[in-house]
Coordinates of N, CA, C and O in Angstrom, one line a residue:
P26 N -47.0 -9.5 41.5 CA -48.3 -8.7 41.6 C -48.2 -7.3 40.9 O -47.1 -6.8 40.9
A27 N -49.3 -6.8 40.5 CA -49.3 -5.5 39.9 C -49.0 -4.5 41.0 O -49.1 -4.7 42.2
S28 N -48.5 -3.4 40.6 CA -48.1 -2.2 41.4 C -46.8 -2.5 42.2 O -46.5 -1.6 43.0
K29 N -46.1 -3.5 42.0 CA -44.8 -3.8 42.6 C -43.8 -3.2 41.7 O -43.8 -3.4 40.5
L30 N -42.9 -2.4 42.3 CA -41.9 -1.6 41.5 C -40.5 -1.9 42.0 O -40.3 -2.1 43.2
S31 N -39.5 -2.0 41.1 CA -38.1 -2.1 41.5 C -37.4 -1.3 40.5 O -37.8 -1.1 39.3
F32 N -36.2 -0.8 40.9 CA -35.4 0.0 39.9 C -33.9 0.0 40.3 O -33.6 -0.4 41.5
V33 N -33.1 0.2 39.4 CA -31.6 0.3 39.6 C -31.2 1.6 38.9 O -31.6 2.0 37.9
V34 N -30.2 2.3 39.6 CA -29.8 3.6 39.2 C -28.3 3.5 38.9 O -27.5 3.0 39.7
D35 N -27.9 4.1 37.8 CA -26.5 4.2 37.4 C -26.0 5.6 38.0 O -26.1 6.6 37.4
S36 N -25.3 5.5 39.2 CA -24.8 6.7 39.8 C -23.4 7.1 39.3 O -22.9 8.1 39.9
S37 N -22.9 6.4 38.3 CA -21.6 6.8 37.8 C -21.6 8.0 36.9 O -20.6 8.6 36.6
T38 N -22.8 8.3 36.3 CA -23.0 9.4 35.4 C -24.1 10.3 35.9 O -25.2 9.9 36.0
E39 N -23.7 11.6 36.1 CA -24.7 12.6 36.6 C -25.1 13.4 35.4 O -24.3 13.8 34.6
F40 N -26.4 13.8 35.3 CA -26.9 14.6 34.2 C -27.3 16.0 34.7 O -27.6 16.2 35.9
D41 N -27.3 16.9 33.8 CA -27.7 18.3 34.1 C -29.2 18.4 34.1 O -29.9 18.0 33.1
P42 N -29.8 18.8 35.3 CA -31.3 18.8 35.3 C -31.9 19.7 34.3 O -33.0 19.3 33.7
A43 N -31.3 20.8 33.9 CA -31.9 21.7 32.9 C -32.0 21.0 31.6 O -33.0 21.1 30.8
E44 N -30.9 20.3 31.2 CA -30.9 19.6 30.0 C -31.9 18.4 29.9 O -32.6 18.2 28.9
R45 N -32.0 17.7 31.0 CA -33.0 16.6 31.1 C -34.4 17.1 31.0 O -35.2 16.5 30.3
L46 N -34.7 18.2 31.7 CA -36.0 18.8 31.6 C -36.4 19.3 30.2 O -37.5 19.2 29.8
A47 N -35.4 19.8 29.5 CA -35.6 20.3 28.1 C -35.9 19.2 27.1 O -36.5 19.4 26.1
L48 N -35.5 17.9 27.4 CA -35.6 16.8 26.5 C -37.0 16.2 26.4 O -37.4 15.6 25.4
D49 N -37.8 16.4 27.5 CA -39.1 15.8 27.5 C -40.2 16.7 28.1 O -40.0 17.1 29.3
H50 N -41.2 17.0 27.4 CA -42.2 18.0 27.8 C -43.5 17.3 28.1 O -44.6 18.0 28.2
R51 N -43.5 16.0 28.3 CA -44.8 15.3 28.6 C -45.2 15.8 30.0 O -44.4 16.1 30.9
L52 N -46.5 15.7 30.2 CA -47.1 15.9 31.5 C -46.6 14.9 32.6 O -46.5 13.7 32.2
V53 N -46.2 15.4 33.8 CA -45.7 14.5 34.8 C -46.8 14.4 35.9 O -47.3 15.5 36.4
V54 N -47.2 13.2 36.3 CA -48.3 13.0 37.2 C -47.8 12.1 38.4 O -47.1 11.1 38.2
A55 N -48.2 12.6 39.6 CA -47.9 11.8 40.8 C -49.3 11.2 41.3 O -50.3 11.8 41.0
F56 N -49.2 10.1 42.0 CA -50.4 9.5 42.5 C -50.3 9.2 44.0 O -50.2 8.1 44.4
P57 N -50.3 10.3 44.8 CA -50.3 10.1 46.2 C -51.7 9.6 46.7 O -52.6 9.5 45.9
P58 N -51.8 9.2 48.0 CA -53.0 8.6 48.4 C -54.2 9.5 48.2 O -55.3 8.9 48.1
E59 N -54.0 10.8 48.2 CA -55.2 11.7 48.1 C -55.7 11.7 46.6 O -56.8 12.3 46.4
G60 N -55.0 11.2 45.7 CA -55.4 11.2 44.3 C -54.4 11.8 43.4 O -53.4 12.4 43.8
A61 N -54.6 11.7 42.1 CA -53.6 12.2 41.1 C -53.4 13.7 41.2 O -54.3 14.5 41.3
V62 N -52.1 14.1 41.0 CA -51.8 15.5 41.0 C -50.7 15.7 39.9 O -49.9 14.8 39.7
I63 N -50.7 16.9 39.3 CA -49.7 17.2 38.3 C -48.5 17.7 39.0 O -48.6 18.5 39.9
A64 N -47.3 17.2 38.7 CA -46.1 17.5 39.3 C -45.3 18.4 38.3 O -44.9 18.0 37.2
D65 N -45.1 19.7 38.7 CA -44.4 20.7 37.8 C -42.9 20.6 38.1 O -42.4 21.1 39.1
L66 N -42.2 19.9 37.3 CA -40.8 19.7 37.5 C -40.0 21.0 37.4 O -38.9 21.2 38.0
G67 N -40.5 22.0 36.7 CA -39.9 23.3 36.6 C -39.8 24.0 38.0 O -38.9 24.6 38.3
L68 N -40.8 23.7 38.8 CA -40.8 24.3 40.2 C -39.8 23.6 41.1 O -39.3 24.1 42.1
R69 N -39.4 22.3 40.7 CA -38.5 21.6 41.5 C -37.0 21.8 41.0 O -36.1 21.4 41.7
H70 N -36.9 22.3 39.9 CA -35.5 22.4 39.2 C -34.4 22.9 40.1 O -33.4 22.3 40.2
H71 N -34.6 24.0 40.9 CA -33.5 24.5 41.7 C -33.3 23.7 43.0 O -32.3 23.9 43.6
N72 N -34.2 22.8 43.3 CA -34.0 22.0 44.5 C -33.4 20.6 44.1 O -33.1 19.8 45.0
I73 N -33.1 20.4 42.8 CA -32.5 19.1 42.4 C -31.0 19.1 42.6 O -30.3 19.9 41.9
A74 N -30.5 18.3 43.5 CA -29.1 18.2 43.8 C -28.4 17.3 42.8 O -27.2 17.6 42.4
A75 N -29.0 16.3 42.3 CA -28.4 15.4 41.3 C -29.5 14.7 40.5 O -30.6 14.5 41.0
W76 N -29.1 14.4 39.3 CA -30.0 13.7 38.3 C -29.3 12.5 37.7 O -28.2 12.7 37.1
Y77 N -29.8 11.4 37.8 CA -29.2 10.1 37.3 C -30.2 9.4 36.4 O -31.4 9.7 36.5
R78 N -29.8 8.5 35.6 CA -30.6 7.6 34.8 C -30.5 6.2 35.3 O -29.6 5.8 36.0
G79 N -31.5 5.4 35.0 CA -31.5 4.0 35.3 C -32.6 3.2 34.6 O -33.1 3.7 33.6
M80 N -32.9 2.1 35.2 CA -34.0 1.2 34.6 C -34.9 0.8 35.8 O -34.4 0.6 36.9
G81 N -36.1 0.6 35.5 CA -37.1 0.2 36.5 C -38.0 -0.9 35.9 O -38.2 -1.0 34.7
Q82 N -38.5 -1.8 36.8 CA -39.4 -2.8 36.5 C -40.8 -2.4 36.9 O -41.0 -2.0 38.0
I83 N -41.7 -2.6 36.0 CA -43.1 -2.3 36.3 C -43.9 -3.6 35.9 O -43.8 -4.2 34.8
N84 N -44.6 -4.1 36.9 CA -45.5 -5.3 36.7 C -46.9 -4.8 36.5 O -47.5 -4.2 37.5
R85 N -47.5 -4.9 35.4 CA -48.8 -4.3 35.1 C -50.0 -5.3 35.3 O -51.1 -4.8 35.3
I86 N -49.8 -6.5 35.4 CA -50.9 -7.5 35.4 C -51.1 -8.1 36.8 O -50.2 -8.8 37.2
Q87 N -52.2 -7.8 37.4 CA -52.5 -8.4 38.7 C -52.4 -9.9 38.7 O -53.0 -10.5 37.9
G88 N -51.6 -10.5 39.7 CA -51.5 -11.9 39.8 C -50.6 -12.6 38.9 O -50.4 -13.8 39.0
V89 N -50.0 -11.9 37.9 CA -49.1 -12.5 37.0 C -47.8 -11.8 37.0 O -47.7 -10.5 36.9
W90 N -46.7 -12.5 37.2 CA -45.3 -11.9 37.3 C -44.7 -11.8 35.9 O -44.2 -12.7 35.4
E91 N -45.0 -10.7 35.2 CA -44.4 -10.4 33.9 C -44.0 -8.9 33.8 O -44.6 -8.1 33.1
P92 N -42.9 -8.6 34.6 CA -42.5 -7.2 34.6 C -41.9 -6.7 33.3 O -41.3 -7.5 32.6
D93 N -42.0 -5.4 33.0 CA -41.4 -4.8 31.9 C -40.3 -3.9 32.4 O -40.5 -3.2 33.5
W94 N -39.1 -3.8 31.8 CA -38.1 -2.9 32.1 C -38.3 -1.6 31.3 O -38.4 -1.7 30.1
V95 N -38.3 -0.5 32.0 CA -38.4 0.8 31.3 C -37.3 1.8 31.9 O -36.8 1.5 33.0
G96 N -37.0 2.8 31.1 CA -36.1 3.8 31.6 C -36.6 4.6 32.7 O -37.9 4.8 32.8
I97 N -35.8 5.1 33.6 CA -36.2 6.0 34.7 C -35.2 7.2 34.8 O -34.0 7.0 34.4
D98 N -35.7 8.3 35.3 CA -34.8 9.3 35.8 C -34.9 9.3 37.3 O -36.0 9.1 37.9
F99 N -33.8 9.5 38.0 CA -33.7 9.4 39.4 C -33.2 10.8 39.9 O -32.1 11.2 39.6
L100 N -34.1 11.5 40.6 CA -33.8 12.9 41.1 C -33.6 12.9 42.6 O -34.4 12.3 43.3
V101 N -32.5 13.5 43.0 CA -32.1 13.6 44.4 C -32.3 15.1 44.7 O -31.8 16.0 44.0
Y102 N -32.9 15.4 45.9 CA -33.3 16.7 46.3 C -32.3 17.3 47.4 O -31.9 16.5 48.2
R103 N -32.1 18.6 47.3 CA -31.3 19.3 48.4 C -32.1 19.4 49.7 O -31.5 19.2 50.8
S104 N -33.4 19.6 49.6 CA -34.2 19.9 50.9 C -35.6 19.5 50.6 O -36.0 19.2 49.5
G105 N -36.4 19.5 51.7 CA -37.8 19.2 51.5 C -38.1 17.9 52.1 O -37.2 17.1 52.4
P106 N -39.4 17.5 52.1 CA -39.8 16.2 52.6 C -39.3 15.0 51.7 O -39.0 14.0 52.2
A107 N -39.3 15.3 50.4 CA -38.9 14.2 49.5 C -37.3 14.1 49.4 O -36.7 15.2 49.2
G108 N -36.8 13.0 49.6 CA -35.3 12.8 49.5 C -34.9 12.5 48.1 O -33.9 13.0 47.6
F109 N -35.8 11.8 47.4 CA -35.6 11.5 45.9 C -36.9 11.1 45.3 O -37.9 10.8 45.9
S110 N -36.8 11.1 43.9 CA -38.0 10.8 43.1 C -37.5 9.8 42.0 O -36.4 9.9 41.5
V111 N -38.4 8.9 41.6 CA -38.3 8.1 40.5 C -39.3 8.6 39.4 O -40.5 8.6 39.7
L112 N -38.8 9.0 38.3 CA -39.6 9.5 37.2 C -39.5 8.4 36.1 O -38.5 8.2 35.4
W113 N -40.6 7.7 35.9 CA -40.7 6.7 34.9 C -40.7 7.2 33.5 O -41.4 8.2 33.2
D114 N -39.9 6.6 32.6 CA -39.7 7.1 31.3 C -40.1 6.1 30.2 O -39.3 5.5 29.5
E115 N -41.4 5.8 30.2 CA -42.0 4.8 29.3 C -42.2 5.5 27.9 O -43.1 6.3 27.8
Q116 N -41.4 5.2 27.0 CA -41.5 5.8 25.6 C -42.9 5.3 25.1 O -43.3 4.2 25.2
G117 N -43.5 6.2 24.4 CA -44.8 5.9 23.8 C -46.0 6.3 24.7 O -47.1 6.3 24.3
E118 N -45.7 6.5 26.0 CA -46.8 6.9 26.9 C -47.0 8.4 26.8 O -46.1 9.2 26.6
V119 N -48.2 8.9 27.0 CA -48.6 10.3 26.9 C -48.1 11.1 28.1 O -47.8 12.2 28.0
I120 N -48.1 10.4 29.3 CA -47.7 11.1 30.5 C -46.5 10.4 31.1 O -46.2 9.2 30.7
R121 N -45.8 11.0 32.0 CA -44.8 10.4 32.8 C -45.3 10.3 34.3 O -45.9 11.2 34.8
H122 N -45.0 9.2 34.9 CA -45.4 9.0 36.3 C -44.2 9.2 37.2 O -43.1 8.7 37.0
I123 N -44.4 10.0 38.3 CA -43.3 10.3 39.2 C -43.7 9.7 40.6 O -44.9 9.8 41.0
I124 N -42.8 9.2 41.3 CA -43.0 8.7 42.7 C -42.0 9.4 43.6 O -40.8 9.3 43.4
D125 N -42.5 10.2 44.5 CA -41.6 10.9 45.5 C -41.4 10.0 46.7 O -42.4 9.4 47.2
F126 N -40.2 9.8 47.2 CA -39.9 9.0 48.3 C -39.4 10.0 49.4 O -38.4 10.7 49.3
N127 N -40.3 10.1 50.5 CA -40.0 11.0 51.6 C -38.9 10.5 52.5 O -38.8 9.3 52.7
K128 N -38.2 11.4 53.1 CA -37.1 11.1 54.0 C -37.8 10.6 55.3 O -38.9 11.0 55.7
L129 N -37.1 9.6 56.0 CA -37.6 9.1 57.3 C -36.8 9.8 58.4 O -35.6 10.0 58.3
A130 N -37.5 10.1 59.4 CA -36.9 10.7 60.6 C -36.0 9.6 61.3 O -36.4 8.4 61.4
L131 N -34.8 10.0 61.6 CA -33.9 9.0 62.2 C -33.8 9.2 63.7 O -32.7 8.9 64.3
D132 N -34.8 9.8 64.3 CA -34.8 10.0 65.7 C -34.8 8.7 66.5 O -35.4 7.7 66.1
E133 N -34.1 8.7 67.6 CA -34.1 7.5 68.4 C -35.2 7.4 69.4 O -35.8 8.3 69.8

């Protein structure tokens, strides 16, 4: 089904956040339930604890399983509600899509 995502991260190689940010200046957009928002990665730079690369599957066609593999950046944060983000790196696209994954409370 469309909108189903999966990804794999290569945690054996860590990248410098400043170098990765300098490589790509496309607009980054998040799509939370409230609607699309621009995500300024420059504001997140000092909160990024680790930056990895990987691959992700995106299925674009509703009702048909034909996923595409695309590059991703995987950002791990030091603090805040988001524990990590997946930043989709689809070459040829005008924007980049980011998905923030919030930490879950482990209270008993």
